[in-house]
CSV table of C-alpha atoms and ligand atoms in Angstrom, one decimal:
chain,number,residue,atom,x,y,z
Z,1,UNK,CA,18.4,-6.0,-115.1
Z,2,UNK,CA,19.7,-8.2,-117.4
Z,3,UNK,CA,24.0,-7.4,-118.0
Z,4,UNK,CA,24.2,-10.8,-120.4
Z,5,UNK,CA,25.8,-10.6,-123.4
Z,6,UNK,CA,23.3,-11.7,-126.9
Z,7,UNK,CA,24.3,-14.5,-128.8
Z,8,UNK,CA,26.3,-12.1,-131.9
Z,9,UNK,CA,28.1,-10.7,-128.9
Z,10,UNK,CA,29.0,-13.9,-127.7
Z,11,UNK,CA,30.8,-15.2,-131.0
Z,12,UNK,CA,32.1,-12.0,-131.5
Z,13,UNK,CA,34.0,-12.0,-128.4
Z,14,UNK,CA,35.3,-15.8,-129.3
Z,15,UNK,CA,36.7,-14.9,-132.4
Z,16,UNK,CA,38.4,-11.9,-130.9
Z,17,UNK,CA,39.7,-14.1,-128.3
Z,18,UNK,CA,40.7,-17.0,-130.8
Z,19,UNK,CA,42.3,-14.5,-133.3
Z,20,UNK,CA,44.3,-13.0,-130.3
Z,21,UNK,CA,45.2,-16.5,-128.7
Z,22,UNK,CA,46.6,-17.6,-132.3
Z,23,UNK,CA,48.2,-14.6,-133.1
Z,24,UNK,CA,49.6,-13.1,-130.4
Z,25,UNK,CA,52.3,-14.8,-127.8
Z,26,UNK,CA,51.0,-12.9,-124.7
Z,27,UNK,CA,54.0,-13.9,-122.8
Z,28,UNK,CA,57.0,-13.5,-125.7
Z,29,UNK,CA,58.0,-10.3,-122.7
Z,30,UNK,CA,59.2,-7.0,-124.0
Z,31,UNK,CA,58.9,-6.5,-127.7
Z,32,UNK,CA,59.8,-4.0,-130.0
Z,33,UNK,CA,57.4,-1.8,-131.3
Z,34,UNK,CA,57.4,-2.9,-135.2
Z,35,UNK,CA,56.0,-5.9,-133.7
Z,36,UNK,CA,52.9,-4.2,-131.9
Z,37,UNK,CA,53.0,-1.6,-135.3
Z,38,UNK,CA,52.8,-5.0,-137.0
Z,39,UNK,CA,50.4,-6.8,-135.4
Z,40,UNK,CA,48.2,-3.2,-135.2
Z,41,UNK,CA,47.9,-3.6,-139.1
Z,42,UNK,CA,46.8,-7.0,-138.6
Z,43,UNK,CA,44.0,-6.2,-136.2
Z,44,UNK,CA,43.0,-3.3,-138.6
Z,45,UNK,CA,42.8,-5.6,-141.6
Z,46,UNK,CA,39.9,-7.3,-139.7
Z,47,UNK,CA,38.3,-3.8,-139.1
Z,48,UNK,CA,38.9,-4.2,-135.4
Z,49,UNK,CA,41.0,-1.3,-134.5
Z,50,UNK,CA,38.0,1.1,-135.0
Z,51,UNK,CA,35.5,-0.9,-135.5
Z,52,UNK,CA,32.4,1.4,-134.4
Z,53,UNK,CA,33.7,4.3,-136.8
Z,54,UNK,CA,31.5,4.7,-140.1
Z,55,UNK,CA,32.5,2.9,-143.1
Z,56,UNK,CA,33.1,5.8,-145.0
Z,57,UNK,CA,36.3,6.7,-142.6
Z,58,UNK,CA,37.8,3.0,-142.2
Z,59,UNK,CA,35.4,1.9,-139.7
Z,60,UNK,CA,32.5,-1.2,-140.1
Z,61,UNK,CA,29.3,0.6,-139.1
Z,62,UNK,CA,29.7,-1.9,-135.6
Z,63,UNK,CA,28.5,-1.1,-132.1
Z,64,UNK,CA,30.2,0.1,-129.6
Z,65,UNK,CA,29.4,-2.4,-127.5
Z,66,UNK,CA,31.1,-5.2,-130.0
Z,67,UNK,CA,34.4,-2.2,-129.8
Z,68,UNK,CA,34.3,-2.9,-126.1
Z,69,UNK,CA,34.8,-6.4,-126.3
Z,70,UNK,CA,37.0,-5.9,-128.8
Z,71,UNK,CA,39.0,-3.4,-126.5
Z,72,UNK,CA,38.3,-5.4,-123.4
Z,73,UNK,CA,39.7,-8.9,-124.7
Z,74,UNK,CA,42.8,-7.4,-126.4
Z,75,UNK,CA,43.5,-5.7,-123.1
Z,76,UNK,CA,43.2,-9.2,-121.4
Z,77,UNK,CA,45.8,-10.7,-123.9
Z,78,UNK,CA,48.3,-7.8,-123.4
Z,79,UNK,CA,47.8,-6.8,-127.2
Z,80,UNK,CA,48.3,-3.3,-128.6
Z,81,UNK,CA,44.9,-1.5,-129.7
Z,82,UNK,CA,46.3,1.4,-131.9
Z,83,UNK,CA,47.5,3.3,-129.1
Z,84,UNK,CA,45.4,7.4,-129.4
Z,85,UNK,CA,44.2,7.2,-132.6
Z,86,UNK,CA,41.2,5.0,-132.6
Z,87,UNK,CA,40.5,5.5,-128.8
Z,88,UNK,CA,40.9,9.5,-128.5
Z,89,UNK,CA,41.8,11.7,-131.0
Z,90,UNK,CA,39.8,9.6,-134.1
Z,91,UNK,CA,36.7,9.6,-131.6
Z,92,UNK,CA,37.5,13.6,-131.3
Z,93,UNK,CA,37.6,14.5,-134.8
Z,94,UNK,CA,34.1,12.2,-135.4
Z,95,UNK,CA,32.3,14.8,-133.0
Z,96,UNK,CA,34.2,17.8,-133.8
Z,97,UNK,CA,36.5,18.0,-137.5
Z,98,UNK,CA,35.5,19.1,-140.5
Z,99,UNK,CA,34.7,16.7,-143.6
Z,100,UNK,CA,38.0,17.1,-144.6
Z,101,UNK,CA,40.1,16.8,-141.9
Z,102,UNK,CA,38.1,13.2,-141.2
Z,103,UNK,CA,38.9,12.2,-145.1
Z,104,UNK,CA,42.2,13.1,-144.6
Z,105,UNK,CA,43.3,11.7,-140.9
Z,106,UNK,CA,40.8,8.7,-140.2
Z,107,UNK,CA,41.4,6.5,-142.5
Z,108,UNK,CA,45.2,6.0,-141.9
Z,109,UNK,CA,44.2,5.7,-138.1
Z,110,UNK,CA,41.5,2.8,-139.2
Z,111,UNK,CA,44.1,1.4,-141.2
Z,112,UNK,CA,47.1,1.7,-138.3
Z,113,UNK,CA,49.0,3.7,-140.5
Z,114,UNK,CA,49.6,6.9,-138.3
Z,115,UNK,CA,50.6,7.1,-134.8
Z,116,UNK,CA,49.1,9.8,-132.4
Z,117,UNK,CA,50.4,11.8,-129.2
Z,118,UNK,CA,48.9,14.1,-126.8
Z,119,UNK,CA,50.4,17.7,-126.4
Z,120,UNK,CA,48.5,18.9,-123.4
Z,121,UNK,CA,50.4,19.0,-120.5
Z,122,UNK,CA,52.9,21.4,-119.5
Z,123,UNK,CA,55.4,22.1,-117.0
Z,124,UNK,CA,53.3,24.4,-114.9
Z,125,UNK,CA,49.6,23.3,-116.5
Z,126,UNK,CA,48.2,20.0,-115.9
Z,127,UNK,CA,45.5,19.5,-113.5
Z,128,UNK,CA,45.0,23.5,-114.3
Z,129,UNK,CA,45.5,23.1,-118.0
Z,130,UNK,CA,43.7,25.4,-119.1
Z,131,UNK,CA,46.6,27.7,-117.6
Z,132,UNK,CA,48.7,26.7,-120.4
Z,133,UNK,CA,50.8,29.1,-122.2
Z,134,UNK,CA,52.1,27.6,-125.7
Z,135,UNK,CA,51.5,30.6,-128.0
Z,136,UNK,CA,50.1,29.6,-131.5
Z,137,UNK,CA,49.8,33.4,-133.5
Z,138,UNK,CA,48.1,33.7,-137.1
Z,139,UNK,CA,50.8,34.2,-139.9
Z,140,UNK,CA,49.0,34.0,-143.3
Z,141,UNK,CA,46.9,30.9,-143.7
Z,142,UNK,CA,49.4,29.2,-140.6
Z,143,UNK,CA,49.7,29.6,-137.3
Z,144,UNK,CA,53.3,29.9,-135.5
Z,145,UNK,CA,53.8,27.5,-132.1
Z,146,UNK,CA,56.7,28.2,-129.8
Z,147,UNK,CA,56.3,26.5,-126.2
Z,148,UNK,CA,56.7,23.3,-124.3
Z,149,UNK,CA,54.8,20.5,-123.3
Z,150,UNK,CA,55.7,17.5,-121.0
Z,151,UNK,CA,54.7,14.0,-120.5
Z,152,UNK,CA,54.1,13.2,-124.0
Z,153,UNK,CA,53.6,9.8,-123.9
Z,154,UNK,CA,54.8,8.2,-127.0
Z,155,UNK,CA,56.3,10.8,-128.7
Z,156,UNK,CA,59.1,9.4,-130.3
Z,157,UNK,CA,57.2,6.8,-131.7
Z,158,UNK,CA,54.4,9.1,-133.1
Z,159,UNK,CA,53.2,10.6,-136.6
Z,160,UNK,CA,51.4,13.1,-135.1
Z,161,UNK,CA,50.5,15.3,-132.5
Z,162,UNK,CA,47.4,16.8,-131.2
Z,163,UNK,CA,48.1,20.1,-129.1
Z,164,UNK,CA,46.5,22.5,-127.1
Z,165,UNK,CA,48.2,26.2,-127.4
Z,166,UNK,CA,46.7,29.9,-126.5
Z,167,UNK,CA,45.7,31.7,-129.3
Z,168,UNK,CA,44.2,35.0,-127.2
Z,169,UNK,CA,46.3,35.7,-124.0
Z,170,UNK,CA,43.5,38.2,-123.2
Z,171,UNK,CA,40.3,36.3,-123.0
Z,172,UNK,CA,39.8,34.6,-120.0
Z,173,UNK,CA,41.8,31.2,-120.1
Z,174,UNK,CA,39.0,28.3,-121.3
Z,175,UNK,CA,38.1,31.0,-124.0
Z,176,UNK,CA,42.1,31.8,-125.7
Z,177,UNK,CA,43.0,27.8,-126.8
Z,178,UNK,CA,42.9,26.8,-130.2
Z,179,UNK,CA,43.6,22.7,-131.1
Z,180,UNK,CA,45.2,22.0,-133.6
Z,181,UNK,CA,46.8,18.9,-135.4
Z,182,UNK,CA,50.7,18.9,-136.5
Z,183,UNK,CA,52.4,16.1,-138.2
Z,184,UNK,CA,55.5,15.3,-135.5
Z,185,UNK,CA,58.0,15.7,-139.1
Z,186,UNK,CA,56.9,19.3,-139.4
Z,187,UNK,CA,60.9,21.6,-138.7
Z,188,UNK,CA,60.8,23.1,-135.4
Z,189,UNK,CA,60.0,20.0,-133.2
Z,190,UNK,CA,62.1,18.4,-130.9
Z,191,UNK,CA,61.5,16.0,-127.8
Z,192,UNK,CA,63.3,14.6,-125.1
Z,193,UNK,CA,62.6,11.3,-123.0
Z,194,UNK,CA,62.1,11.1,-119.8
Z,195,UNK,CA,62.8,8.0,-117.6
Z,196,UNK,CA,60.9,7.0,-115.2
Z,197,UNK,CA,61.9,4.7,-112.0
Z,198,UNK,CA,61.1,1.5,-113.6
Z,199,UNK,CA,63.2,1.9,-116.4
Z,200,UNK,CA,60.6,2.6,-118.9
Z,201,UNK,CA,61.2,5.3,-121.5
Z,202,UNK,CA,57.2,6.3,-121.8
Z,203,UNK,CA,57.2,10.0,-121.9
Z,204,UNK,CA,58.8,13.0,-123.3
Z,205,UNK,CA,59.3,16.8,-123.0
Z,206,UNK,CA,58.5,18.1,-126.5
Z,207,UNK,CA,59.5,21.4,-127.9
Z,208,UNK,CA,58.2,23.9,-130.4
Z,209,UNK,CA,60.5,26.5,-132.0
Z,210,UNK,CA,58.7,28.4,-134.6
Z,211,UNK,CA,56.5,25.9,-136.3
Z,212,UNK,CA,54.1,26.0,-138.1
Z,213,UNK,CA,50.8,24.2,-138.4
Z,214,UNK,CA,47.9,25.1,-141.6
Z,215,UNK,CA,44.8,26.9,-140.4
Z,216,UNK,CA,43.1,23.9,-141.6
Z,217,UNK,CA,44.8,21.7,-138.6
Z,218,UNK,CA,42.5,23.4,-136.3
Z,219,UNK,CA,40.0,21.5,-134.2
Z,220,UNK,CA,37.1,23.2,-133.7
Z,221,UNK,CA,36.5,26.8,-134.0
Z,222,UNK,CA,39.7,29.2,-133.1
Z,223,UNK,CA,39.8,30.0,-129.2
Z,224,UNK,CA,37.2,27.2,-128.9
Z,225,UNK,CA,39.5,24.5,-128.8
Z,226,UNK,CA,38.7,23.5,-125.3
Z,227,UNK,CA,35.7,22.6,-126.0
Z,228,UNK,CA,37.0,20.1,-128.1
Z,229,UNK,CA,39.7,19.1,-126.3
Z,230,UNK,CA,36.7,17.7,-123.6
Z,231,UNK,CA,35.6,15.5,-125.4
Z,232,UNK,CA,39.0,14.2,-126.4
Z,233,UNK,CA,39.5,13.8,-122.8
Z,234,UNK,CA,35.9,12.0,-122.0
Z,235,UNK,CA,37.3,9.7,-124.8
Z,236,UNK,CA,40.6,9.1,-123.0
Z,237,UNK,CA,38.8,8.4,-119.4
Z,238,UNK,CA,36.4,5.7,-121.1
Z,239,UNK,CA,36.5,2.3,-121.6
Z,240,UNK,CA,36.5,-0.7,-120.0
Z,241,UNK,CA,39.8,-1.6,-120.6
Z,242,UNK,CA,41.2,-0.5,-117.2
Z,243,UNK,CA,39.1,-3.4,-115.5
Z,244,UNK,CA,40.4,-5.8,-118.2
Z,245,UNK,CA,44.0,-4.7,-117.2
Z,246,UNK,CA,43.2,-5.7,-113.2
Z,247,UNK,CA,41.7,-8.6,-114.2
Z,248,UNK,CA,44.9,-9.9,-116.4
Z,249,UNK,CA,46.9,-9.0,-112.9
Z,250,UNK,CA,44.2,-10.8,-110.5
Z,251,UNK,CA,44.4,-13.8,-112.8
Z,252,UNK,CA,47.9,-14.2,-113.1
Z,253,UNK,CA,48.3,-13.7,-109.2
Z,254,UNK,CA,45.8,-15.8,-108.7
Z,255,UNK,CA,47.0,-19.0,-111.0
Z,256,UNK,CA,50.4,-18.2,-109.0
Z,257,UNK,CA,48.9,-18.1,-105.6
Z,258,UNK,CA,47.3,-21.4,-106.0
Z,259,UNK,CA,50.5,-23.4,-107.1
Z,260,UNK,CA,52.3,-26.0,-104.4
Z,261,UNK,CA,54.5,-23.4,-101.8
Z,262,UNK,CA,53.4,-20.3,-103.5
Z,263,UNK,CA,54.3,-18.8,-100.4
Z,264,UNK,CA,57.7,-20.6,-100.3
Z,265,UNK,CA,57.3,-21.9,-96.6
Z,266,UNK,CA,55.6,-25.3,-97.4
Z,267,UNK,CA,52.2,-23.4,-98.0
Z,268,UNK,CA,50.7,-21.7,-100.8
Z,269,UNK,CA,49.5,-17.9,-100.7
Z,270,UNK,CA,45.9,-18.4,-101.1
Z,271,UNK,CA,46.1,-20.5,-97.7
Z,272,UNK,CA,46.7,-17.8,-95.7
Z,273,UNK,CA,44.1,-15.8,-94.6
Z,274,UNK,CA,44.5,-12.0,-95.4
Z,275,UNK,CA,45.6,-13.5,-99.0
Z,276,UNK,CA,42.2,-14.7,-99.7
Z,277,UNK,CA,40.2,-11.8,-98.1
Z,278,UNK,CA,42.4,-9.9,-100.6
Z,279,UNK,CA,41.8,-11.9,-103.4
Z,280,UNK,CA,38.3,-12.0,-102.7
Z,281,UNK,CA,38.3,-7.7,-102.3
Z,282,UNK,CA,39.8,-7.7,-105.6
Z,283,UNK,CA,37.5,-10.3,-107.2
Z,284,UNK,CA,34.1,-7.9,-106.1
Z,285,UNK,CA,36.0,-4.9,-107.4
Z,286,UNK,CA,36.7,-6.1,-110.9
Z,287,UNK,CA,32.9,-6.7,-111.3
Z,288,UNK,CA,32.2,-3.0,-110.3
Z,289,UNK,CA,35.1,-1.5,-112.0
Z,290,UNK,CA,33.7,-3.2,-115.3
Z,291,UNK,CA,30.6,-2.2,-114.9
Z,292,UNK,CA,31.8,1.4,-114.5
Z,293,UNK,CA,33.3,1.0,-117.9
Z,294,UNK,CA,30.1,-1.2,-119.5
Z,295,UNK,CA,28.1,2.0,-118.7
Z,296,UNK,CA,30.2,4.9,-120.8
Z,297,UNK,CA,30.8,2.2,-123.7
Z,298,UNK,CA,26.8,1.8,-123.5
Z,299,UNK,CA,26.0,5.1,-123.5
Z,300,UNK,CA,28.3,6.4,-126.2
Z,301,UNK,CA,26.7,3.5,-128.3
Z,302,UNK,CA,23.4,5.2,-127.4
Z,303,UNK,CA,24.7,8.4,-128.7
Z,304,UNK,CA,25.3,10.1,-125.4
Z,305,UNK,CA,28.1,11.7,-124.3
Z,306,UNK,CA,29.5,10.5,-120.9
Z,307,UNK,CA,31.5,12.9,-118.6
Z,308,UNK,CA,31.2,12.6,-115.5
Z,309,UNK,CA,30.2,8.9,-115.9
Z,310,UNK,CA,33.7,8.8,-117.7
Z,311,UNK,CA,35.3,10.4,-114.6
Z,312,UNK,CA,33.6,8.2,-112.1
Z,313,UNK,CA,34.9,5.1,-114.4
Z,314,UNK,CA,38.1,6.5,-114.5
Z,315,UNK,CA,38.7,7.2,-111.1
Z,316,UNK,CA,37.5,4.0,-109.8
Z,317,UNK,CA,39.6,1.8,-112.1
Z,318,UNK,CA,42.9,3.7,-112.0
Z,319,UNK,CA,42.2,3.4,-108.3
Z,320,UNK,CA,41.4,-0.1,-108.3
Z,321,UNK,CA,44.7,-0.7,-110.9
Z,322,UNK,CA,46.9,0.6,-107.4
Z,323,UNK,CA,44.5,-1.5,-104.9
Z,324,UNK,CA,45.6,-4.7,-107.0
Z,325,UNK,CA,48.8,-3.7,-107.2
Z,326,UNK,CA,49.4,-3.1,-103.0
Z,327,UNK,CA,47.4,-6.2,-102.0
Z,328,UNK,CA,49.7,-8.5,-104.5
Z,329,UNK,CA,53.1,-7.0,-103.1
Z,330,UNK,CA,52.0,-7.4,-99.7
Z,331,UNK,CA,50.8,-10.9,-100.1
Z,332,UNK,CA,53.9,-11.9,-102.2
Z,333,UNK,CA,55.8,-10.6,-99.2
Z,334,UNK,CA,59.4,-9.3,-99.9
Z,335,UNK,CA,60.4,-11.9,-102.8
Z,336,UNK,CA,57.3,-9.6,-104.6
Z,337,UNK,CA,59.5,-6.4,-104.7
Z,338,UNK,CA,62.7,-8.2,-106.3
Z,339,UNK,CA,62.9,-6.9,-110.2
Z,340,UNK,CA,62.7,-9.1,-113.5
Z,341,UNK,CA,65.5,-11.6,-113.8
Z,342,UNK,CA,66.3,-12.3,-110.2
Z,343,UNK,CA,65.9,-16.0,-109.4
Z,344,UNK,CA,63.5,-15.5,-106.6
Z,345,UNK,CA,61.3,-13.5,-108.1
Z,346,UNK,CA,58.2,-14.7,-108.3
Z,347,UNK,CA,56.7,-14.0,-112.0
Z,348,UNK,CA,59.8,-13.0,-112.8
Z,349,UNK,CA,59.3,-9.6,-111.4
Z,350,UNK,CA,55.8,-8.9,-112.7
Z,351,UNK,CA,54.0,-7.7,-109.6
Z,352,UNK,CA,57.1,-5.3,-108.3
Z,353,UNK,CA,57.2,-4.2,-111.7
Z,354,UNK,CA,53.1,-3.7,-111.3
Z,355,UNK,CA,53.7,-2.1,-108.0
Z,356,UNK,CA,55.7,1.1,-109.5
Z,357,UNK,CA,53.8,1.4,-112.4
Z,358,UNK,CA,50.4,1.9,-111.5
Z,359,UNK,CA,51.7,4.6,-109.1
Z,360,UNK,CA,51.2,6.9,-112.1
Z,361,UNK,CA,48.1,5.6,-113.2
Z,362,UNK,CA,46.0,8.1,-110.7
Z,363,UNK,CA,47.9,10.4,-112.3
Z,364,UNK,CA,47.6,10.1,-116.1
Z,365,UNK,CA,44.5,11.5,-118.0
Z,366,UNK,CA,43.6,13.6,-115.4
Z,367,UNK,CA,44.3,12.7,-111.5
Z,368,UNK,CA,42.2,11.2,-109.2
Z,369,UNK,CA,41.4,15.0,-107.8
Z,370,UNK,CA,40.6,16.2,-110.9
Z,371,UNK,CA,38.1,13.1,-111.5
Z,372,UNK,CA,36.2,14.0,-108.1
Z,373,UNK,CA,35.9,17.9,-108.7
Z,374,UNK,CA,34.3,16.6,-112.2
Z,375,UNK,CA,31.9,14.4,-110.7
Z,376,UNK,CA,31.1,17.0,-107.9
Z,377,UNK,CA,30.7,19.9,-110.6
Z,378,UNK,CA,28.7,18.0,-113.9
Z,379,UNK,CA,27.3,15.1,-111.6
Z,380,UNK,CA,26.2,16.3,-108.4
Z,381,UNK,CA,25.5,19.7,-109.3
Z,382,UNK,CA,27.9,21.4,-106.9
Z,383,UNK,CA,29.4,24.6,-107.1
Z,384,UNK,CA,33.3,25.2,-108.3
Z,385,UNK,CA,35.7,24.9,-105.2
N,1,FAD,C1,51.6,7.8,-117.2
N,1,FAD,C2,51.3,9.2,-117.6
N,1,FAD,C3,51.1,9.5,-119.0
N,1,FAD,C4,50.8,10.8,-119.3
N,1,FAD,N1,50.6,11.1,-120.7
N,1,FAD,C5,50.4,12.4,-121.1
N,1,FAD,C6,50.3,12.7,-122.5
N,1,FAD,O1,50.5,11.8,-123.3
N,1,FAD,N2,50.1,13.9,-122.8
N,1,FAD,C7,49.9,14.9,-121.9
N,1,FAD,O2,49.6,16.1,-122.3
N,1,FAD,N3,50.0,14.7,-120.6
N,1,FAD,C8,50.2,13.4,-120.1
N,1,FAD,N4,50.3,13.1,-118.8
N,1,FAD,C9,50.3,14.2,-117.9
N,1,FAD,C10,49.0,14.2,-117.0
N,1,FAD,O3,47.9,14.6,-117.7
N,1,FAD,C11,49.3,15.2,-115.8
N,1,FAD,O4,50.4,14.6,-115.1
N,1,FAD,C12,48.1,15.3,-114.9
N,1,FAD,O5,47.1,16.0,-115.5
N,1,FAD,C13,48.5,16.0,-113.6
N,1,FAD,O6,49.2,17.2,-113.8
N,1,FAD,P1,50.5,17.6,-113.1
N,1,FAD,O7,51.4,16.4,-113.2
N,1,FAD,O8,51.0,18.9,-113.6
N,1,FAD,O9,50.2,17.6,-111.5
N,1,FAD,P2,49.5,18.9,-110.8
N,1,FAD,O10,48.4,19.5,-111.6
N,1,FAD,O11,50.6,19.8,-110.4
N,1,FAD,O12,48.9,18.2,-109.5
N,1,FAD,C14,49.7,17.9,-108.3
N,1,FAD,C15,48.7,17.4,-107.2
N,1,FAD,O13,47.8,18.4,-106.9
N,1,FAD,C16,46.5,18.0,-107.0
N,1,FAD,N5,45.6,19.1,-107.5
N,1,FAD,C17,45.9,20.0,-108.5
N,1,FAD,N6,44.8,20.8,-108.6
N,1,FAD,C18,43.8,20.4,-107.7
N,1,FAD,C19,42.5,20.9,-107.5
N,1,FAD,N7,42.0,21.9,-108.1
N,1,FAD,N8,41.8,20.2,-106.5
N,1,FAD,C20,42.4,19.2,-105.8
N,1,FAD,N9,43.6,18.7,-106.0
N,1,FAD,C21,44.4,19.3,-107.0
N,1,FAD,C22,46.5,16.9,-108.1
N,1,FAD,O14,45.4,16.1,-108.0
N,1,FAD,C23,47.9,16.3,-107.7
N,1,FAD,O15,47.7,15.3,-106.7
N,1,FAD,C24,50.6,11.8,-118.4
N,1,FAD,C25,50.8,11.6,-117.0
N,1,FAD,C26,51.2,10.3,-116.7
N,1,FAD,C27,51.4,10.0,-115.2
C-alpha cells in the first residue's frame, strides 16, 4: 500500500509549514488569547481554518486530506486551529442543520469570528450522558433551559454554546434530548472556572436559569438530538492531530536528550539504555497513532462516517499522549518533575508540566472505557455490557 503523500500534498504541507514558521513564534510561552484570536483570523483569511467546508459556508471546496495536514502541522507548531468550531460543531451542523442555521453560524466560524463550547457534561452524566437532566420545556416559539453542566472547556472565552438538555423526561433517555445552539450573551447564563492542579483555568461549571433559546436553535429534530450530538462527538475523537501533539513532545525530548550531559552526570540521556528503548517505543508508536488518525481523516474525505474508527484513534492517541508523557519523566529522572521557572528544570518545566496534563487526556471526549465499549458495540459486533 502506498501511505505517500502526491506532489499538491506535498507543497501544500510546505506552505503551511512556512506560513506557520514565519508567523507564529512557537516558543514566545504562554500568550494571551487575542493573540491566538488574532492569529486564528489570519489563518482564516488563507481559508485554512475550514478549509474542506463548501465555498458557499466560508470553506474552499478542499480535501480533507489537505485539512489534515493543515491540522496536523499547525498542531506540530503549537498554533491555535479555531478551537470547536471548525473541528466539531461546524462539522455537526454540515451533516445535520438546516439551510439556515449553516447561513447563519458557518460562516463566522470559517471566518474565526465566533467562538464555540461544549455543554454536554454534567455533574452526574458523563460517560452515562445520556442520563443527563437539563430540562429545556417549549414556551411559544422558545424553549426554557434551567440546569447545570460541568467541564466546559473554554467557556469564558466562548460566543456560543452547543448543549444537550432533556426535552421528554418520559421517553426512554437516548429518545428525550433535544440540541440546541445558545449564544453564551443570552440573560440567564452564568459559569464558574475551575482550576485544575497545574494551574490552568481550562474548564468551567456553567449555569442556566431560565433561558431561553429560539426553536430554530435546535439541532436536529426535537428529542432526536442525540443522534446529532454523535456525530458531533465522532468529529471531536478524529483527527490526526493527537499524534502531531506526541510527536512535538518526542521531538523536543529528543533534541534535549541528545545535548552534552543531558543527563547532568557527565552523560547524556539518550546514552543510557532504557532512554533509548523508550525513545525508540515512542518513535514506532507515533507512526501507528498517525495512522490511526490518517484513516478517519481519509474516510470522512471519502464521505464515510467513522465511529468506531474514531474511537479506536482516539483511544490509542490519548493513550499514547500519557505513554510519552511517563517515559519522558522517568528518563529525565527527578529534575523532570521540577515546575516552569526553576533553574534545574530541564525545558523549563515542560515535561512535568506534560506529565499532569495529559492525565486528563483519557478522560476528555469520552474516556478510554467509553472508547473500548464503542469499539466492542459498533466494531466488533458485541452485545451491550
Ligand atoms: C480536559 C477535559 C476537557 C473536557 N471538556 C469538556 C467540554 O468542553 N464539554 C463537556 O461537556 N465535557 C467536557 N469534559 C468532560 C468529559 O467528557 C467527561 O469528563 C468524561 O466524559 C467522563 O465523564 P465523568 O468525568 O463524569 O466520569 P464518569 O463517567 O463518572 O467515569 C468515572 C470512571 O468510570 C468509568 N466508567 C463509567 N462508565 C463506564 C462503563 N459503562 N464501562 C466502563 N467504565 C466506565 C469511566 O471510564 C471513568 O474511568 C472534559 C473533560 C476533560 C478531562
Amino acid at each position: 500500500m502506498d501511505f505517500s503523500w502526491n506532489e499538491e500534498e506535498r507543497e501544500f504541507r510546505g506552505r503551511v509549514q512556512q506560513f506557520l514558521e514565519q508567523y507564529w513564534d512557537r516558543t514566545a510561552g504562554e500568550r494571551a488569547m487575542g493573540d491566538a484570536r488574532k492569529f486564528e483570523r489570519q489563518l482564516a483569511e488563507h481559508g485554512w481554518l475550514t478549509m474542506a467546508w463548501p465555498e458557499a459556508y466560508g470553506g474552499r471546496d478542499a480535501t480533507h486530506v489537505e485539512q489534515m495536514i493543515f491540522r496536523e502541522e499547525a498542531t506540530l507548531h503549537e498554533a491555535p486551529t479555531g478551537g470547536m468550531g471548525p473541528s466539531m460543531i461546524g462539522p455537526c451542523l454540515i451533516v445535520h442543520g438546516t439551510e439556515e442555521q449553516k447561513q447563519e453560524h458557518l460562516p463566522p466560524i470559517a471566518a474565526g469570528e465566533s467562538r464555540w463550547c461544549q455543554g454536554f457534561s454534567e455533574p452526574g452524566s458523563g460517560s452515562d450522558l445520556a442520563s443527563l437532566q437539563t430540562r429545556a420545556v417549549r414556551d411559544g416559539d422558545d424553549w426554557v433551559i434551567n440546569g447545570q453542566k460541568i467541564w466546559t472547556s473554554g467557556a469564558q472565552h466562548a460566543s456560543w454554546i452547543h448543549i444537550l438538555t432533556r426535552t421528554d423526561p418520559d421517553a426512554p433517555k437516548h429518545r428525550g434530548i433535544s440540541y440546541f445552539m445558545l449564544d453564551m450573551k443570552t440573560p440567564g447564563i452564568a459559569i464558574r472556572p475551575i482550576e485544575q492542579m497545574h494551574g490552568a483555568k481550562g474548564f468551567n461549571e456553567t449555569f442556566f436559569e431560565d433561558v431561553r433559546v429560539p426553536h430554530k436553535n435546535m439541532i436536529g429534530d426535537e428529542n432526536r438530538g442525540w443522534y446529532a450530538a454523535t456525530t458531533t462527538l465522532d468529529f471531536e475523537r478524529s483527527g490526526a492531530h493527537r499524534a502531531a501533539a506526541v510527536q512535538r513532545a518526542f521531538d523536543r525530548n529528543f533534541d534535549y536528550a541528545r545535548q552534552a550531559d543531558s543527563a547532568g552526570t557527565g552523560h547524556r540521556i539518550v546514552d543510557h539504555d532504557p532512554s533509548r528503548l523508550a525513545f525508540a517505543d515512542t518513535h514506532i508508536e507515533i507512526d501507528v497513532g498517525r495512522t490511526f488518525g490518517y484513516r478517519v481523516g481519509w474516510m470522512q474525505g471519502n464521505g464515510l462516517v467513522p465511529n468506531y474508527e474514531a474511537s479506536m484513534s482516539k483511544a490509542f492517541n490519548s493513550e499514547l499522549t500519557q505513554r510519552q508523557a511517563r517515559r519522558a519523566i522517568n528518563m529525565f529522572g527527578l529534575y523532570g518533575g521540577l515546575v516552569a521557572g526553576s533553574a534545574r528544570a530541564p525545558l523549563d518545566g515542560a515535561v512535568g508540566q506534560e506529565y499532569m496534563s495529559t492525565v486528563s487526556s483519557t478522560i476528555a471526549a469520552g474516556t478510554s472505557e467509553v472508547q473500548r465499549n464503542i469499539i466492542a458495540t459498533r466494531g466488533l459486533g458485541l452485545p451491550r455490557g
